[in-house]
Amino acid sequence: MVSCSSQKDSPRSLTMSGHVGFESLPDQLVNRSIQQGFCFNILCVGETGIGKSTLIDTLFNTNFEGHESSHFYPHVRLKAQTYELQESNVRLKLTIVNTVGFGDQINKEESYQPIVDYIDAQFEAYLQEELKIKRSLFNYHDSRVHVCLYFISPTGHSLKTLDLLTMKSLDSKVNIIPVIAKADAISKTELQKFKIKLMSELVSNGVQIYHFPTDDETIAKINASMNGHLPFAVVGSMDEVKVGNKMVKARQYPWGIVQVENENHCDFVKLREMLICTNMEDLRDQTHTRHYELYRRHKLEEMGFMDVGPENQPLSLQETYEAKRHEFYGERQRKEEEMKQLFVQRVKEKEAILKEAERELQAKFEHLKRVHQEEKLRLEEKRRLLEEEIMAFSKKKATSEIYQNQTFMTPGSNLRKDKDRKNEVCLDEAQLLKKHISSPRLQSEVLSTDA
Amino acid sequence: MDPLRQSPSPSSSRASSPRTFSCERLGYVGIEAVLDQLKIKAMKMGFEFNIMVVGQSGLGKSTMVNTLFKSKIWKSTMPGLRVPMPQTLQLHSVTHVIEENGVKLKLTVTDTPGFGDQINNDKCWDPILGYINEQYERYLQEEILITRQRHIPDTRVHCCVYFVPPTGHCLRPLDLEFLQRLCRAVNVVPVIARADSLTIEEREAFRHRIQDDLKTHSIEVYPQKSFDEDINDKILNSKIRERIPFAVVGADREHMVNGRCVLGRKTKWGIIEVENMAHCEFPLLRDLLIRSHLQDLKDITHNVHYENYRIIRLKESHALPRGPGWVNLAPTPSPTPTGTRASPGPGKVCRWAEDDSDEDF
């Protein structure tokens, strides 16, 4: 017999008498992560020309490939590009997803659906990989969107309806960080009011944006203060301008120079700090443990799986699957039966039709036959008549011959007439005899009759 | 450096598949701060480690565990006290939380008293395999729930330390059988127990013979050669593989030697210092298990052994039609699997589940 006993109560703490050495565990973890590399996916949502690509370039200090996109796309598309960045010994696989054509259409009803579809598709791909039998999750290229930077136009008034709608549909799927783009178009006081207005609008509409986590003491304070600065007003630029005696990234106007990395001018540094230096790991964590799990749960429930059965007994995936399978097969049986019935019925109908046609054909045939018979009888009748006439004629002919012979023997006044007649008859006879001339046997006869 | 990987193209036709660029970084961005973030997160969550010690009674398993973690995990069982010899193989787990410099470690040690002690030791590895599989099963069940926990408690055995009795000859049939079966399911680190009964030369000879035996029977102990990822790993692990199995001595009493207080065993002919590399190889074992390869042990357990178990479990139900999107599970098999379980080796490729095409209309 096998017995296994283990302490079920909470584990007690032990004090060690010396140095064991597992304080290197975080370093071991870090080493493994360095070896594997990191993955980070940013989705930029905003109207065309609002400065998404420029901001990303500025954030990562690299000129990613970028050309201005056209304003005339009929639909919103998402374009994803992956880059490999390296800083000291950390390798980052960065994927930037841009919405192309967002907000350009005249009818913007379909604008946010492609974005939602894209995010769902990434979750779906991960779920599929996770559900595979033979899977390789540890070197799977994670394409799930970790953060969505939502670019708000610097109108100074309030959120546009499109923005509100889009953010509302995205907030349960991805971490949203709203940013005010092209912030150099707003003055400081207007900016403050704008920010307050935006935040209150978001709150009143129930949009869940990403708040920086404040549960860990080391970063709680800075995160809390940053939370108060949301949404960040950013300016992006890769052009360098000489200020003082250094070259800084800035935008040069006739009335002054807006420096990107100057905290008085814009919140760019705050954004970079929060997005990359402090909370990248938390963003990835939230995506995996909250948004992805939500998607997974919905998807599996949609497929009909449940954890708890009707009597609150835990159901295994397999039982549910079996039940569904039976249901499915039952359904299939029923459908098969139905189709069979239909088939039989159709066959019967067809048979009936064909029989009908056959009968008609038969009737026609009979009719034609009858007609033919009648015709035949008539023709027979005619033939008989004709034959009778021929016989009568030949009799007449014979009698006329006899009569002719007789008239030749007796002279008469009608000789001339008879002669003519005889000539005629002789002519006929001559023609007839001509046919017989060849036969010598008849010649004597001819001579005798002629004489 | 794993090769650049293309993202799987999403099902929506609107997003194009990404291209990869290699960019040189100029100036400061701050990506490496993510390492600190990782560290903070890890320290907050704490670590877990599950170790199992297997060996005949009297080989010093409990003492070794106490020495490894420098604390009284167990009361060392000493013969002579009226503790009856367990008639059957029992598995005994104990969990402690230890902390060092802010790093919290939840340590679970599983002991196997009674292993190899009976007259007929046939299938004495079954309960152990059963226990290991039970932990995998528990994790799998948690993983496939609809509403999962944020952090699934990890009770899987990360490392199994197998104590080889110091006969000085070679591995016994029981050792071979056990090692063969267990190496496919869990990371096994064999050690020569009570090495103070062998001289240095005897130790070396014994070690070589054991290595030959392992090679002949193609038993892959940790660190497995097939999991070396790059050249650095290979070099590092080859050095370790040369010294496997370590000849260790365990002690939890302290003695004074040359004015220092050391852990050791006191005998009439001298004091064997546990932490002295000249006396025994305990520091190597400790470094391997704790200081350098702990995370690696956990990773291999999670990525290889657990995945292999999962594949077998998911393929076990032949009645259900299979497809790429479905999770198929047979009812839980009985906890003691027979010894002839066909578990694929870590390096072998498992066949894909075939799609039952009985659904053609």
PDB file of C-alpha atoms in Angstrom, chain A residues 157-283:
ATOM      1  CA  HIS A 157     -12.243  70.901 -25.655  1.00  0.00           C
ATOM      2  CA  SER A 158     -13.155  67.325 -24.987  1.00  0.00           C
ATOM      3  CA  LEU A 159     -12.999  63.806 -26.269  1.00  0.00           C
ATOM      4  CA  LYS A 160     -14.360  63.098 -29.679  1.00  0.00           C
ATOM      5  CA  THR A 161     -17.159  60.598 -29.967  1.00  0.00           C
ATOM      6  CA  LEU A 162     -14.991  58.292 -32.014  1.00  0.00           C
ATOM      7  CA  ASP A 163     -12.334  58.352 -29.312  1.00  0.00           C
ATOM      8  CA  LEU A 164     -14.839  57.566 -26.623  1.00  0.00           C
ATOM      9  CA  LEU A 165     -16.382  54.734 -28.571  1.00  0.00           C
ATOM     10  CA  THR A 166     -13.048  53.209 -29.470  1.00  0.00           C
ATOM     11  CA  MET A 167     -11.660  53.405 -25.978  1.00  0.00           C
ATOM     12  CA  LYS A 168     -14.810  51.932 -24.531  1.00  0.00           C
ATOM     13  CA  SER A 169     -14.580  48.922 -26.793  1.00  0.00           C
ATOM     14  CA  LEU A 170     -10.886  48.427 -26.092  1.00  0.00           C
ATOM     15  CA  ASP A 171     -10.674  48.962 -22.379  1.00  0.00           C
ATOM     16  CA  SER A 172     -11.471  45.401 -21.380  1.00  0.00           C
ATOM     17  CA  LYS A 173      -9.024  43.947 -23.855  1.00  0.00           C
ATOM     18  CA  VAL A 174      -5.875  45.932 -23.510  1.00  0.00           C
ATOM     19  CA  ASN A 175      -4.118  48.380 -21.216  1.00  0.00           C
ATOM     20  CA  ILE A 176      -4.959  51.840 -22.521  1.00  0.00           C
ATOM     21  CA  ILE A 177      -2.706  54.803 -21.890  1.00  0.00           C
ATOM     22  CA  PRO A 178      -4.234  57.958 -23.346  1.00  0.00           C
ATOM     23  CA  VAL A 179      -1.818  60.613 -24.546  1.00  0.00           C
ATOM     24  CA  ILE A 180      -2.477  64.066 -25.842  1.00  0.00           C
ATOM     25  CA  ALA A 181      -0.614  64.288 -29.102  1.00  0.00           C
ATOM     26  CA  LYS A 182       1.048  67.384 -30.558  1.00  0.00           C
ATOM     27  CA  ALA A 183       0.888  69.016 -27.173  1.00  0.00           C
ATOM     28  CA  ASP A 184       2.820  72.000 -28.383  1.00  0.00           C
ATOM     29  CA  ALA A 185      -0.422  73.243 -29.865  1.00  0.00           C
ATOM     30  CA  ILE A 186      -1.911  73.888 -26.433  1.00  0.00           C
ATOM     31  CA  SER A 187      -0.864  76.389 -23.875  1.00  0.00           C
ATOM     32  CA  LYS A 188      -0.154  75.405 -20.291  1.00  0.00           C
ATOM     33  CA  THR A 189      -3.380  76.636 -18.766  1.00  0.00           C
ATOM     34  CA  GLU A 190      -5.500  75.190 -21.510  1.00  0.00           C
ATOM     35  CA  LEU A 191      -3.651  71.922 -21.073  1.00  0.00           C
ATOM     36  CA  GLN A 192      -4.517  71.685 -17.409  1.00  0.00           C
ATOM     37  CA  LYS A 193      -8.182  72.261 -18.095  1.00  0.00           C
ATOM     38  CA  PHE A 194      -8.110  69.875 -21.008  1.00  0.00           C
ATOM     39  CA  LYS A 195      -6.576  67.131 -18.913  1.00  0.00           C
ATOM     40  CA  ILE A 196      -9.134  67.518 -16.178  1.00  0.00           C
ATOM     41  CA  LYS A 197     -11.933  67.522 -18.715  1.00  0.00           C
ATOM     42  CA  LEU A 198     -10.613  64.413 -20.402  1.00  0.00           C
ATOM     43  CA  MET A 199     -10.183  62.453 -17.212  1.00  0.00           C
ATOM     44  CA  SER A 200     -13.629  63.346 -15.970  1.00  0.00           C
ATOM     45  CA  GLU A 201     -15.125  62.341 -19.280  1.00  0.00           C
ATOM     46  CA  LEU A 202     -13.351  59.034 -19.195  1.00  0.00           C
ATOM     47  CA  VAL A 203     -14.461  58.365 -15.663  1.00  0.00           C
ATOM     48  CA  SER A 204     -18.054  59.364 -16.276  1.00  0.00           C
ATOM     49  CA  ASN A 205     -18.244  57.095 -19.312  1.00  0.00           C
ATOM     50  CA  GLY A 206     -16.759  54.200 -17.433  1.00  0.00           C
ATOM     51  CA  VAL A 207     -13.649  53.803 -19.545  1.00  0.00           C
ATOM     52  CA  GLN A 208     -11.034  51.782 -17.685  1.00  0.00           C
ATOM     53  CA  ILE A 209      -7.670  53.158 -18.525  1.00  0.00           C
ATOM     54  CA  TYR A 210      -4.454  51.731 -17.216  1.00  0.00           C
ATOM     55  CA  HIS A 211      -3.341  53.047 -13.878  1.00  0.00           C
ATOM     56  CA  PHE A 212       0.219  52.547 -12.813  1.00  0.00           C
ATOM     57  CA  PRO A 213       0.413  50.060  -9.976  1.00  0.00           C
ATOM     58  CA  THR A 214       0.910  51.376  -6.515  1.00  0.00           C
ATOM     59  CA  ASP A 215       1.213  48.237  -4.465  1.00  0.00           C
ATOM     60  CA  ASP A 216       4.959  47.916  -4.370  1.00  0.00           C
ATOM     61  CA  GLU A 217       6.622  50.416  -2.048  1.00  0.00           C
ATOM     62  CA  THR A 218       9.641  51.058  -4.209  1.00  0.00           C
ATOM     63  CA  ILE A 219       7.627  52.449  -7.057  1.00  0.00           C
ATOM     64  CA  ALA A 220       4.330  53.288  -5.389  1.00  0.00           C
ATOM     65  CA  LYS A 221       5.125  56.907  -4.814  1.00  0.00           C
ATOM     66  CA  ILE A 222       6.307  57.725  -8.286  1.00  0.00           C
ATOM     67  CA  ASN A 223       3.491  55.770  -9.875  1.00  0.00           C
ATOM     68  CA  ALA A 224       0.916  57.517  -7.791  1.00  0.00           C
ATOM     69  CA  SER A 225       2.199  60.913  -8.755  1.00  0.00           C
ATOM     70  CA  MET A 226       2.300  59.918 -12.408  1.00  0.00           C
ATOM     71  CA  ASN A 227      -1.258  58.719 -12.226  1.00  0.00           C
ATOM     72  CA  GLY A 228      -2.182  62.262 -11.446  1.00  0.00           C
ATOM     73  CA  HIS A 229      -0.555  63.521 -14.640  1.00  0.00           C
ATOM     74  CA  LEU A 230      -2.571  61.322 -16.960  1.00  0.00           C
ATOM     75  CA  PRO A 231      -3.158  61.783 -19.846  1.00  0.00           C
ATOM     76  CA  PHE A 232       0.409  62.677 -20.787  1.00  0.00           C
ATOM     77  CA  ALA A 233       0.797  65.589 -23.153  1.00  0.00           C
ATOM     78  CA  VAL A 234       3.575  64.590 -25.503  1.00  0.00           C
ATOM     79  CA  VAL A 235       5.568  66.051 -28.305  1.00  0.00           C
ATOM     80  CA  GLY A 236       7.581  63.842 -30.598  1.00  0.00           C
ATOM     81  CA  SER A 237      10.524  64.807 -32.710  1.00  0.00           C
ATOM     82  CA  MET A 238      13.639  63.229 -34.046  1.00  0.00           C
ATOM     83  CA  ASP A 239      15.123  66.481 -35.280  1.00  0.00           C
ATOM     84  CA  GLU A 240      17.991  67.868 -33.289  1.00  0.00           C
ATOM     85  CA  VAL A 241      18.271  71.539 -32.493  1.00  0.00           C
ATOM     86  CA  LYS A 242      21.085  73.304 -30.780  1.00  0.00           C
ATOM     87  CA  VAL A 243      19.991  74.679 -27.433  1.00  0.00           C
ATOM     88  CA  GLY A 244      22.653  76.219 -25.304  1.00  0.00           C
ATOM     89  CA  ASN A 245      25.633  74.143 -26.206  1.00  0.00           C
ATOM     90  CA  LYS A 246      24.025  70.754 -26.709  1.00  0.00           C
ATOM     91  CA  MET A 247      22.008  69.185 -29.420  1.00  0.00           C
ATOM     92  CA  VAL A 248      18.628  68.180 -28.136  1.00  0.00           C
ATOM     93  CA  LYS A 249      15.609  66.730 -29.770  1.00  0.00           C
ATOM     94  CA  ALA A 250      13.224  69.561 -30.318  1.00  0.00           C
ATOM     95  CA  ARG A 251      10.793  71.256 -32.643  1.00  0.00           C
ATOM     96  CA  GLN A 252      11.797  74.675 -33.838  1.00  0.00           C
ATOM     97  CA  TYR A 253       9.213  77.376 -34.271  1.00  0.00           C
ATOM     98  CA  PRO A 254       9.729  81.044 -35.048  1.00  0.00           C
ATOM     99  CA  TRP A 255       8.566  81.848 -31.548  1.00  0.00           C
ATOM    100  CA  GLY A 256      10.655  79.340 -29.709  1.00  0.00           C
ATOM    101  CA  ILE A 257      11.954  75.832 -29.438  1.00  0.00           C
ATOM    102  CA  VAL A 258       9.888  73.049 -27.916  1.00  0.00           C
ATOM    103  CA  GLN A 259      12.281  70.609 -26.315  1.00  0.00           C
ATOM    104  CA  VAL A 260      11.060  67.053 -26.200  1.00  0.00           C
ATOM    105  CA  GLU A 261      12.986  66.006 -23.143  1.00  0.00           C
ATOM    106  CA  ASN A 262      12.289  69.092 -21.119  1.00  0.00           C
ATOM    107  CA  GLU A 263       9.765  68.309 -18.439  1.00  0.00           C
ATOM    108  CA  ASN A 264       8.484  71.845 -18.432  1.00  0.00           C
ATOM    109  CA  HIS A 265       7.624  71.691 -22.065  1.00  0.00           C
ATOM    110  CA  CYS A 266       5.875  68.344 -22.293  1.00  0.00           C
ATOM    111  CA  ASP A 267       5.358  65.047 -20.509  1.00  0.00           C
ATOM    112  CA  PHE A 268       7.462  62.989 -22.864  1.00  0.00           C
ATOM    113  CA  VAL A 269      10.014  62.031 -20.259  1.00  0.00           C
ATOM    114  CA  LYS A 270       7.253  60.963 -17.903  1.00  0.00           C
ATOM    115  CA  LEU A 271       5.748  58.764 -20.580  1.00  0.00           C
ATOM    116  CA  ARG A 272       9.054  57.143 -21.350  1.00  0.00           C
ATOM    117  CA  GLU A 273       9.765  56.643 -17.710  1.00  0.00           C
ATOM    118  CA  MET A 274       6.430  55.067 -16.999  1.00  0.00           C
ATOM    119  CA  LEU A 275       6.090  53.017 -20.124  1.00  0.00           C
ATOM    120  CA  ILE A 276       9.537  51.546 -20.351  1.00  0.00           C
ATOM    121  CA  CYS A 277      11.617  52.030 -17.290  1.00  0.00           C
ATOM    122  CA  THR A 278       9.131  51.407 -14.542  1.00  0.00           C
ATOM    123  CA  ASN A 279       6.132  49.465 -15.701  1.00  0.00           C
ATOM    124  CA  MET A 280       6.930  47.434 -18.766  1.00  0.00           C
ATOM    125  CA  GLU A 281       6.876  44.222 -16.807  1.00  0.00           C
ATOM    126  CA  ASP A 282       3.648  45.135 -15.095  1.00  0.00           C
ATOM    127  CA  LEU A 283       2.007  45.920 -18.435  1.00  0.00           C
TER     128      LEU A 283
END
